[in-house]
Amino acid sequence: MDRINVIGVETPFGLRTIELMVGDVTEVPCDLLAVSAFRGGYSPTQGTVLGTLSERHGISVRDEARQPEIDLRNQFGIWLTRRFDGFPFARILCVEMLGAQDSVASAIENVFVGVAILEAKAVGVSSLALPFLGTGNQGINREEVVSPLISNAVRALRRSQSLGRVIFVAREEAAARLISDE
């Protein structure tokens, strides 16, 4: 895992960070791993984050979707898994990027709404790792995702009492450079 950039964000709770890495997002130690999927489509396609979760960690997002710990698909297009032990991540938050009624920007905002809901329910989320949501098999343009990811991450870090790190992970260096430039 290579770190490309770290940005400090001043908040009422102290200095927080947005980090940019290149590698496998499923290997980043974090409290919450955010992933994206088509609405109702959780196939573990090879080369995707869902595929990697299945291949490397034996986690079927499709099976987890059947019994989520928190299900806000109707309200926000998001749902949360149970707590996992023995993995780099403690929980997975899935956002349905396409096939839902929301725009891409709204779907990304809803990931951070999910983080706020977890904080309100006293589920500690001090670190969030996520890829360029929707830019794999869903085919969403990276440029459409970068700005909402960054602005929502900064806003969440400034508002949250517990969130201290947001870690963006790109599989390829070229994608990482795009967000680093932003």
JSON list of C-alpha atoms in Angstrom, two decimals:
[
{"chain": "A", "resi": 1, "resn": "MET", "atom": "CA", "xyz": [0.00, 0.00, 0.00]},
{"chain": "A", "resi": 2, "resn": "ASP", "atom": "CA", "xyz": [1.53, 3.30, -1.09]},
{"chain": "A", "resi": 3, "resn": "ARG", "atom": "CA", "xyz": [0.54, 6.63, 0.44]},
{"chain": "A", "resi": 4, "resn": "ILE", "atom": "CA", "xyz": [0.29, 9.35, -2.22]},
{"chain": "A", "resi": 5, "resn": "ASN", "atom": "CA", "xyz": [-0.93, 12.32, -0.20]},
{"chain": "A", "resi": 6, "resn": "VAL", "atom": "CA", "xyz": [-2.16, 13.41, 3.24]},
{"chain": "A", "resi": 7, "resn": "ILE", "atom": "CA", "xyz": [-4.17, 16.58, 3.80]},
{"chain": "A", "resi": 8, "resn": "GLY", "atom": "CA", "xyz": [-4.84, 18.04, 7.23]},
{"chain": "A", "resi": 9, "resn": "VAL", "atom": "CA", "xyz": [-8.30, 19.38, 7.99]},
{"chain": "A", "resi": 10, "resn": "GLU", "atom": "CA", "xyz": [-8.73, 21.76, 10.92]},
{"chain": "A", "resi": 11, "resn": "THR", "atom": "CA", "xyz": [-11.88, 21.00, 12.89]},
{"chain": "A", "resi": 12, "resn": "PRO", "atom": "CA", "xyz": [-13.38, 22.06, 16.23]},
{"chain": "A", "resi": 13, "resn": "PHE", "atom": "CA", "xyz": [-12.18, 18.65, 17.49]},
{"chain": "A", "resi": 14, "resn": "GLY", "atom": "CA", "xyz": [-8.56, 19.05, 16.35]},
{"chain": "A", "resi": 15, "resn": "LEU", "atom": "CA", "xyz": [-6.61, 18.17, 13.24]},
{"chain": "A", "resi": 16, "resn": "ARG", "atom": "CA", "xyz": [-8.14, 15.41, 11.10]},
{"chain": "A", "resi": 17, "resn": "THR", "atom": "CA", "xyz": [-6.78, 13.87, 7.90]},
{"chain": "A", "resi": 18, "resn": "ILE", "atom": "CA", "xyz": [-7.78, 12.90, 4.41]},
{"chain": "A", "resi": 19, "resn": "GLU", "atom": "CA", "xyz": [-5.36, 10.33, 3.07]},
{"chain": "A", "resi": 20, "resn": "LEU", "atom": "CA", "xyz": [-4.85, 9.03, -0.44]},
{"chain": "A", "resi": 21, "resn": "MET", "atom": "CA", "xyz": [-3.41, 5.59, -1.06]},
{"chain": "A", "resi": 22, "resn": "VAL", "atom": "CA", "xyz": [-2.83, 3.20, -3.94]},
{"chain": "A", "resi": 23, "resn": "GLY", "atom": "CA", "xyz": [-3.59, -0.47, -3.37]},
{"chain": "A", "resi": 24, "resn": "ASP", "atom": "CA", "xyz": [-6.36, -2.79, -2.21]},
{"chain": "A", "resi": 25, "resn": "VAL", "atom": "CA", "xyz": [-9.01, -0.93, -0.22]},
{"chain": "A", "resi": 26, "resn": "THR", "atom": "CA", "xyz": [-10.04, -4.18, 1.52]},
{"chain": "A", "resi": 27, "resn": "GLU", "atom": "CA", "xyz": [-6.61, -4.31, 3.19]},
{"chain": "A", "resi": 28, "resn": "VAL", "atom": "CA", "xyz": [-6.77, -0.86, 4.80]},
{"chain": "A", "resi": 29, "resn": "PRO", "atom": "CA", "xyz": [-7.19, -1.01, 8.59]},
{"chain": "A", "resi": 30, "resn": "CYS", "atom": "CA", "xyz": [-10.36, 0.97, 9.33]},
{"chain": "A", "resi": 31, "resn": "ASP", "atom": "CA", "xyz": [-13.57, 1.00, 11.30]},
{"chain": "A", "resi": 32, "resn": "LEU", "atom": "CA", "xyz": [-15.74, 1.31, 8.21]},
{"chain": "A", "resi": 33, "resn": "LEU", "atom": "CA", "xyz": [-15.18, 0.25, 4.61]},
{"chain": "A", "resi": 34, "resn": "ALA", "atom": "CA", "xyz": [-17.56, 1.91, 2.15]},
{"chain": "A", "resi": 35, "resn": "VAL", "atom": "CA", "xyz": [-18.33, 0.07, -1.10]},
{"chain": "A", "resi": 36, "resn": "SER", "atom": "CA", "xyz": [-20.75, 0.73, -3.94]},
{"chain": "A", "resi": 37, "resn": "ALA", "atom": "CA", "xyz": [-23.08, -1.48, -5.90]},
{"chain": "A", "resi": 38, "resn": "PHE", "atom": "CA", "xyz": [-25.90, -1.31, -8.38]},
{"chain": "A", "resi": 39, "resn": "ARG", "atom": "CA", "xyz": [-29.26, -1.17, -6.61]},
{"chain": "A", "resi": 40, "resn": "GLY", "atom": "CA", "xyz": [-29.89, -4.76, -5.50]},
{"chain": "A", "resi": 41, "resn": "GLY", "atom": "CA", "xyz": [-26.82, -6.01, -7.41]},
{"chain": "A", "resi": 42, "resn": "TYR", "atom": "CA", "xyz": [-24.14, -7.46, -5.19]},
{"chain": "A", "resi": 43, "resn": "SER", "atom": "CA", "xyz": [-22.41, -9.93, -7.50]},
{"chain": "A", "resi": 44, "resn": "PRO", "atom": "CA", "xyz": [-18.78, -10.58, -6.55]},
{"chain": "A", "resi": 45, "resn": "THR", "atom": "CA", "xyz": [-17.39, -9.77, -9.99]},
{"chain": "A", "resi": 46, "resn": "GLN", "atom": "CA", "xyz": [-13.68, -10.43, -10.35]},
{"chain": "A", "resi": 47, "resn": "GLY", "atom": "CA", "xyz": [-11.61, -7.25, -10.28]},
{"chain": "A", "resi": 48, "resn": "THR", "atom": "CA", "xyz": [-14.16, -5.29, -8.24]},
{"chain": "A", "resi": 49, "resn": "VAL", "atom": "CA", "xyz": [-14.15, -4.51, -4.52]},
{"chain": "A", "resi": 50, "resn": "LEU", "atom": "CA", "xyz": [-17.08, -6.90, -4.03]},
{"chain": "A", "resi": 51, "resn": "GLY", "atom": "CA", "xyz": [-15.11, -9.57, -5.88]},
{"chain": "A", "resi": 52, "resn": "THR", "atom": "CA", "xyz": [-12.04, -8.94, -3.75]},
{"chain": "A", "resi": 53, "resn": "LEU", "atom": "CA", "xyz": [-14.09, -9.14, -0.55]},
{"chain": "A", "resi": 54, "resn": "SER", "atom": "CA", "xyz": [-15.33, -12.56, -1.68]},
{"chain": "A", "resi": 55, "resn": "GLU", "atom": "CA", "xyz": [-12.00, -13.89, -3.01]},
{"chain": "A", "resi": 56, "resn": "ARG", "atom": "CA", "xyz": [-9.62, -12.63, -0.31]},
{"chain": "A", "resi": 57, "resn": "HIS", "atom": "CA", "xyz": [-11.82, -12.41, 2.74]},
{"chain": "A", "resi": 58, "resn": "GLY", "atom": "CA", "xyz": [-14.65, -14.88, 2.08]},
{"chain": "A", "resi": 59, "resn": "ILE", "atom": "CA", "xyz": [-17.28, -12.17, 2.58]},
{"chain": "A", "resi": 60, "resn": "SER", "atom": "CA", "xyz": [-20.36, -12.28, 0.38]},
{"chain": "A", "resi": 61, "resn": "VAL", "atom": "CA", "xyz": [-21.85, -8.80, 0.21]},
{"chain": "A", "resi": 62, "resn": "ARG", "atom": "CA", "xyz": [-24.92, -10.42, -1.36]},
{"chain": "A", "resi": 63, "resn": "ASP", "atom": "CA", "xyz": [-25.41, -12.58, 1.76]},
{"chain": "A", "resi": 64, "resn": "GLU", "atom": "CA", "xyz": [-24.76, -9.62, 4.07]},
{"chain": "A", "resi": 65, "resn": "ALA", "atom": "CA", "xyz": [-27.39, -7.58, 2.18]},
{"chain": "A", "resi": 66, "resn": "ARG", "atom": "CA", "xyz": [-30.05, -10.11, 3.17]},
{"chain": "A", "resi": 67, "resn": "GLN", "atom": "CA", "xyz": [-29.59, -9.38, 6.88]},
{"chain": "A", "resi": 68, "resn": "PRO", "atom": "CA", "xyz": [-28.04, -5.93, 7.31]},
{"chain": "A", "resi": 69, "resn": "GLU", "atom": "CA", "xyz": [-27.55, -4.55, 10.79]},
{"chain": "A", "resi": 70, "resn": "ILE", "atom": "CA", "xyz": [-28.92, -1.20, 9.62]},
{"chain": "A", "resi": 71, "resn": "ASP", "atom": "CA", "xyz": [-31.00, -0.97, 6.44]},
{"chain": "A", "resi": 72, "resn": "LEU", "atom": "CA", "xyz": [-31.58, 2.51, 5.02]},
{"chain": "A", "resi": 73, "resn": "ARG", "atom": "CA", "xyz": [-31.91, 1.51, 1.37]},
{"chain": "A", "resi": 74, "resn": "ASN", "atom": "CA", "xyz": [-35.38, 3.03, 1.02]},
{"chain": "A", "resi": 75, "resn": "GLN", "atom": "CA", "xyz": [-34.38, 6.30, 2.69]},
{"chain": "A", "resi": 76, "resn": "PHE", "atom": "CA", "xyz": [-30.74, 6.81, 1.62]},
{"chain": "A", "resi": 77, "resn": "GLY", "atom": "CA", "xyz": [-29.72, 3.91, -0.62]},
{"chain": "A", "resi": 78, "resn": "ILE", "atom": "CA", "xyz": [-27.30, 2.63, 2.04]},
{"chain": "A", "resi": 79, "resn": "TRP", "atom": "CA", "xyz": [-27.05, -0.31, 4.41]},
{"chain": "A", "resi": 80, "resn": "LEU", "atom": "CA", "xyz": [-24.56, -1.52, 7.00]},
{"chain": "A", "resi": 81, "resn": "THR", "atom": "CA", "xyz": [-23.23, -4.99, 7.76]},
{"chain": "A", "resi": 82, "resn": "ARG", "atom": "CA", "xyz": [-22.75, -6.61, 11.10]},
{"chain": "A", "resi": 83, "resn": "ARG", "atom": "CA", "xyz": [-19.41, -6.18, 12.87]},
{"chain": "A", "resi": 84, "resn": "PHE", "atom": "CA", "xyz": [-16.60, -8.40, 11.57]},
{"chain": "A", "resi": 85, "resn": "ASP", "atom": "CA", "xyz": [-13.70, -9.75, 13.60]},
{"chain": "A", "resi": 86, "resn": "GLY", "atom": "CA", "xyz": [-10.31, -10.69, 12.18]},
{"chain": "A", "resi": 87, "resn": "PHE", "atom": "CA", "xyz": [-10.44, -8.43, 9.13]},
{"chain": "A", "resi": 88, "resn": "PRO", "atom": "CA", "xyz": [-8.72, -5.09, 8.46]},
{"chain": "A", "resi": 89, "resn": "PHE", "atom": "CA", "xyz": [-12.17, -3.42, 8.51]},
{"chain": "A", "resi": 90, "resn": "ALA", "atom": "CA", "xyz": [-14.79, -3.71, 11.25]},
{"chain": "A", "resi": 91, "resn": "ARG", "atom": "CA", "xyz": [-17.93, -3.09, 9.14]},
{"chain": "A", "resi": 92, "resn": "ILE", "atom": "CA", "xyz": [-18.97, -2.49, 5.56]},
{"chain": "A", "resi": 93, "resn": "LEU", "atom": "CA", "xyz": [-21.31, 0.27, 4.44]},
{"chain": "A", "resi": 94, "resn": "CYS", "atom": "CA", "xyz": [-22.78, -0.34, 1.00]},
{"chain": "A", "resi": 95, "resn": "VAL", "atom": "CA", "xyz": [-24.16, 2.51, -1.11]},
{"chain": "A", "resi": 96, "resn": "GLU", "atom": "CA", "xyz": [-26.35, 1.78, -4.12]},
{"chain": "A", "resi": 97, "resn": "MET", "atom": "CA", "xyz": [-24.98, 4.20, -6.70]},
{"chain": "A", "resi": 98, "resn": "LEU", "atom": "CA", "xyz": [-27.02, 3.35, -9.79]},
{"chain": "A", "resi": 99, "resn": "GLY", "atom": "CA", "xyz": [-30.62, 2.25, -10.06]},
{"chain": "A", "resi": 100, "resn": "ALA", "atom": "CA", "xyz": [-31.67, 4.33, -7.08]},
{"chain": "A", "resi": 101, "resn": "GLN", "atom": "CA", "xyz": [-33.50, 7.64, -7.35]},
{"chain": "A", "resi": 102, "resn": "ASP", "atom": "CA", "xyz": [-30.56, 9.75, -6.18]},
{"chain": "A", "resi": 103, "resn": "SER", "atom": "CA", "xyz": [-27.90, 11.44, -8.26]},
{"chain": "A", "resi": 104, "resn": "VAL", "atom": "CA", "xyz": [-24.28, 10.30, -7.98]},
{"chain": "A", "resi": 105, "resn": "ALA", "atom": "CA", "xyz": [-23.46, 13.32, -5.78]},
{"chain": "A", "resi": 106, "resn": "SER", "atom": "CA", "xyz": [-26.42, 12.57, -3.51]},
{"chain": "A", "resi": 107, "resn": "ALA", "atom": "CA", "xyz": [-25.44, 8.88, -3.24]},
{"chain": "A", "resi": 108, "resn": "ILE", "atom": "CA", "xyz": [-21.93, 9.91, -2.18]},
{"chain": "A", "resi": 109, "resn": "GLU", "atom": "CA", "xyz": [-23.36, 12.35, 0.37]},
{"chain": "A", "resi": 110, "resn": "ASN", "atom": "CA", "xyz": [-25.44, 9.48, 1.76]},
{"chain": "A", "resi": 111, "resn": "VAL", "atom": "CA", "xyz": [-22.28, 7.52, 2.60]},
{"chain": "A", "resi": 112, "resn": "PHE", "atom": "CA", "xyz": [-21.37, 10.30, 5.02]},
{"chain": "A", "resi": 113, "resn": "VAL", "atom": "CA", "xyz": [-24.97, 10.48, 6.26]},
{"chain": "A", "resi": 114, "resn": "GLY", "atom": "CA", "xyz": [-24.46, 6.82, 7.17]},
{"chain": "A", "resi": 115, "resn": "VAL", "atom": "CA", "xyz": [-21.34, 7.71, 9.15]},
{"chain": "A", "resi": 116, "resn": "ALA", "atom": "CA", "xyz": [-23.30, 10.39, 11.04]},
{"chain": "A", "resi": 117, "resn": "ILE", "atom": "CA", "xyz": [-26.09, 7.91, 11.79]},
{"chain": "A", "resi": 118, "resn": "LEU", "atom": "CA", "xyz": [-23.57, 5.43, 13.17]},
{"chain": "A", "resi": 119, "resn": "GLU", "atom": "CA", "xyz": [-22.09, 8.12, 15.38]},
{"chain": "A", "resi": 120, "resn": "ALA", "atom": "CA", "xyz": [-25.60, 9.02, 16.63]},
{"chain": "A", "resi": 121, "resn": "LYS", "atom": "CA", "xyz": [-26.13, 5.34, 17.47]},
{"chain": "A", "resi": 122, "resn": "ALA", "atom": "CA", "xyz": [-22.83, 5.30, 19.42]},
{"chain": "A", "resi": 123, "resn": "VAL", "atom": "CA", "xyz": [-21.10, 3.03, 16.89]},
{"chain": "A", "resi": 124, "resn": "GLY", "atom": "CA", "xyz": [-17.59, 4.42, 16.85]},
{"chain": "A", "resi": 125, "resn": "VAL", "atom": "CA", "xyz": [-16.25, 5.27, 13.41]},
{"chain": "A", "resi": 126, "resn": "SER", "atom": "CA", "xyz": [-12.85, 6.90, 13.72]},
{"chain": "A", "resi": 127, "resn": "SER", "atom": "CA", "xyz": [-11.66, 5.83, 10.27]},
{"chain": "A", "resi": 128, "resn": "LEU", "atom": "CA", "xyz": [-13.41, 5.39, 6.94]},
{"chain": "A", "resi": 129, "resn": "ALA", "atom": "CA", "xyz": [-11.79, 3.79, 3.88]},
{"chain": "A", "resi": 130, "resn": "LEU", "atom": "CA", "xyz": [-13.34, 3.94, 0.45]},
{"chain": "A", "resi": 131, "resn": "PRO", "atom": "CA", "xyz": [-12.45, 3.55, -3.21]},
{"chain": "A", "resi": 132, "resn": "PHE", "atom": "CA", "xyz": [-13.57, 5.84, -6.01]},
{"chain": "A", "resi": 133, "resn": "LEU", "atom": "CA", "xyz": [-17.19, 4.78, -5.50]},
{"chain": "A", "resi": 134, "resn": "GLY", "atom": "CA", "xyz": [-19.02, 3.74, -8.65]},
{"chain": "A", "resi": 135, "resn": "THR", "atom": "CA", "xyz": [-16.07, 4.07, -11.02]},
{"chain": "A", "resi": 136, "resn": "GLY", "atom": "CA", "xyz": [-15.54, 0.34, -11.59]},
{"chain": "A", "resi": 137, "resn": "ASN", "atom": "CA", "xyz": [-18.21, -1.80, -13.23]},
{"chain": "A", "resi": 138, "resn": "GLN", "atom": "CA", "xyz": [-20.80, 0.92, -12.70]},
{"chain": "A", "resi": 139, "resn": "GLY", "atom": "CA", "xyz": [-18.87, 3.07, -15.16]},
{"chain": "A", "resi": 140, "resn": "ILE", "atom": "CA", "xyz": [-19.30, 6.40, -13.41]},
{"chain": "A", "resi": 141, "resn": "ASN", "atom": "CA", "xyz": [-16.74, 8.92, -14.59]},
{"chain": "A", "resi": 142, "resn": "ARG", "atom": "CA", "xyz": [-13.99, 9.55, -12.00]},
{"chain": "A", "resi": 143, "resn": "GLU", "atom": "CA", "xyz": [-14.30, 13.30, -12.51]},
{"chain": "A", "resi": 144, "resn": "GLU", "atom": "CA", "xyz": [-17.97, 13.09, -11.45]},
{"chain": "A", "resi": 145, "resn": "VAL", "atom": "CA", "xyz": [-17.03, 11.37, -8.19]},
{"chain": "A", "resi": 146, "resn": "VAL", "atom": "CA", "xyz": [-13.93, 13.26, -7.01]},
{"chain": "A", "resi": 147, "resn": "SER", "atom": "CA", "xyz": [-15.43, 16.60, -6.01]},
{"chain": "A", "resi": 148, "resn": "PRO", "atom": "CA", "xyz": [-18.39, 15.19, -4.03]},
{"chain": "A", "resi": 149, "resn": "LEU", "atom": "CA", "xyz": [-16.08, 12.70, -2.28]},
{"chain": "A", "resi": 150, "resn": "ILE", "atom": "CA", "xyz": [-13.68, 15.41, -1.15]},
{"chain": "A", "resi": 151, "resn": "SER", "atom": "CA", "xyz": [-16.29, 18.00, -0.15]},
{"chain": "A", "resi": 152, "resn": "ASN", "atom": "CA", "xyz": [-18.35, 15.47, 1.81]},
{"chain": "A", "resi": 153, "resn": "ALA", "atom": "CA", "xyz": [-15.24, 14.05, 3.50]},
{"chain": "A", "resi": 154, "resn": "VAL", "atom": "CA", "xyz": [-14.16, 17.52, 4.65]},
{"chain": "A", "resi": 155, "resn": "ARG", "atom": "CA", "xyz": [-17.67, 18.32, 5.89]},
{"chain": "A", "resi": 156, "resn": "ALA", "atom": "CA", "xyz": [-17.90, 15.00, 7.78]},
{"chain": "A", "resi": 157, "resn": "LEU", "atom": "CA", "xyz": [-14.50, 15.49, 9.41]},
{"chain": "A", "resi": 158, "resn": "ARG", "atom": "CA", "xyz": [-15.51, 18.97, 10.57]},
{"chain": "A", "resi": 159, "resn": "ARG", "atom": "CA", "xyz": [-18.85, 17.82, 12.01]},
{"chain": "A", "resi": 160, "resn": "SER", "atom": "CA", "xyz": [-18.06, 14.44, 13.50]},
{"chain": "A", "resi": 161, "resn": "GLN", "atom": "CA", "xyz": [-16.78, 14.04, 17.03]},
{"chain": "A", "resi": 162, "resn": "SER", "atom": "CA", "xyz": [-15.31, 10.61, 16.26]},
{"chain": "A", "resi": 163, "resn": "LEU", "atom": "CA", "xyz": [-14.29, 10.51, 12.58]},
{"chain": "A", "resi": 164, "resn": "GLY", "atom": "CA", "xyz": [-10.60, 11.36, 12.39]},
{"chain": "A", "resi": 165, "resn": "ARG", "atom": "CA", "xyz": [-9.42, 9.83, 9.10]},
{"chain": "A", "resi": 166, "resn": "VAL", "atom": "CA", "xyz": [-10.93, 9.41, 5.66]},
{"chain": "A", "resi": 167, "resn": "ILE", "atom": "CA", "xyz": [-8.77, 7.20, 3.46]},
{"chain": "A", "resi": 168, "resn": "PHE", "atom": "CA", "xyz": [-9.36, 7.20, -0.30]},
{"chain": "A", "resi": 169, "resn": "VAL", "atom": "CA", "xyz": [-7.84, 4.19, -2.02]},
{"chain": "A", "resi": 170, "resn": "ALA", "atom": "CA", "xyz": [-7.29, 3.86, -5.75]},
{"chain": "A", "resi": 171, "resn": "ARG", "atom": "CA", "xyz": [-6.20, 0.65, -7.44]},
{"chain": "A", "resi": 172, "resn": "GLU", "atom": "CA", "xyz": [-4.05, 2.52, -9.94]},
{"chain": "A", "resi": 173, "resn": "GLU", "atom": "CA", "xyz": [-1.66, 5.41, -9.53]},
{"chain": "A", "resi": 174, "resn": "ALA", "atom": "CA", "xyz": [-3.27, 7.40, -12.37]},
{"chain": "A", "resi": 175, "resn": "ALA", "atom": "CA", "xyz": [-6.60, 7.43, -10.51]},
{"chain": "A", "resi": 176, "resn": "ALA", "atom": "CA", "xyz": [-4.82, 8.43, -7.30]},
{"chain": "A", "resi": 177, "resn": "ARG", "atom": "CA", "xyz": [-3.15, 11.36, -9.05]},
{"chain": "A", "resi": 178, "resn": "LEU", "atom": "CA", "xyz": [-6.57, 12.64, -10.19]},
{"chain": "A", "resi": 179, "resn": "ILE", "atom": "CA", "xyz": [-7.86, 12.95, -6.64]},
{"chain": "A", "resi": 180, "resn": "SER", "atom": "CA", "xyz": [-4.50, 14.21, -5.37]},
{"chain": "A", "resi": 181, "resn": "ASP", "atom": "CA", "xyz": [-4.63, 17.08, -7.88]},
{"chain": "A", "resi": 182, "resn": "GLU", "atom": "CA", "xyz": [-8.17, 17.92, -6.78]}
]
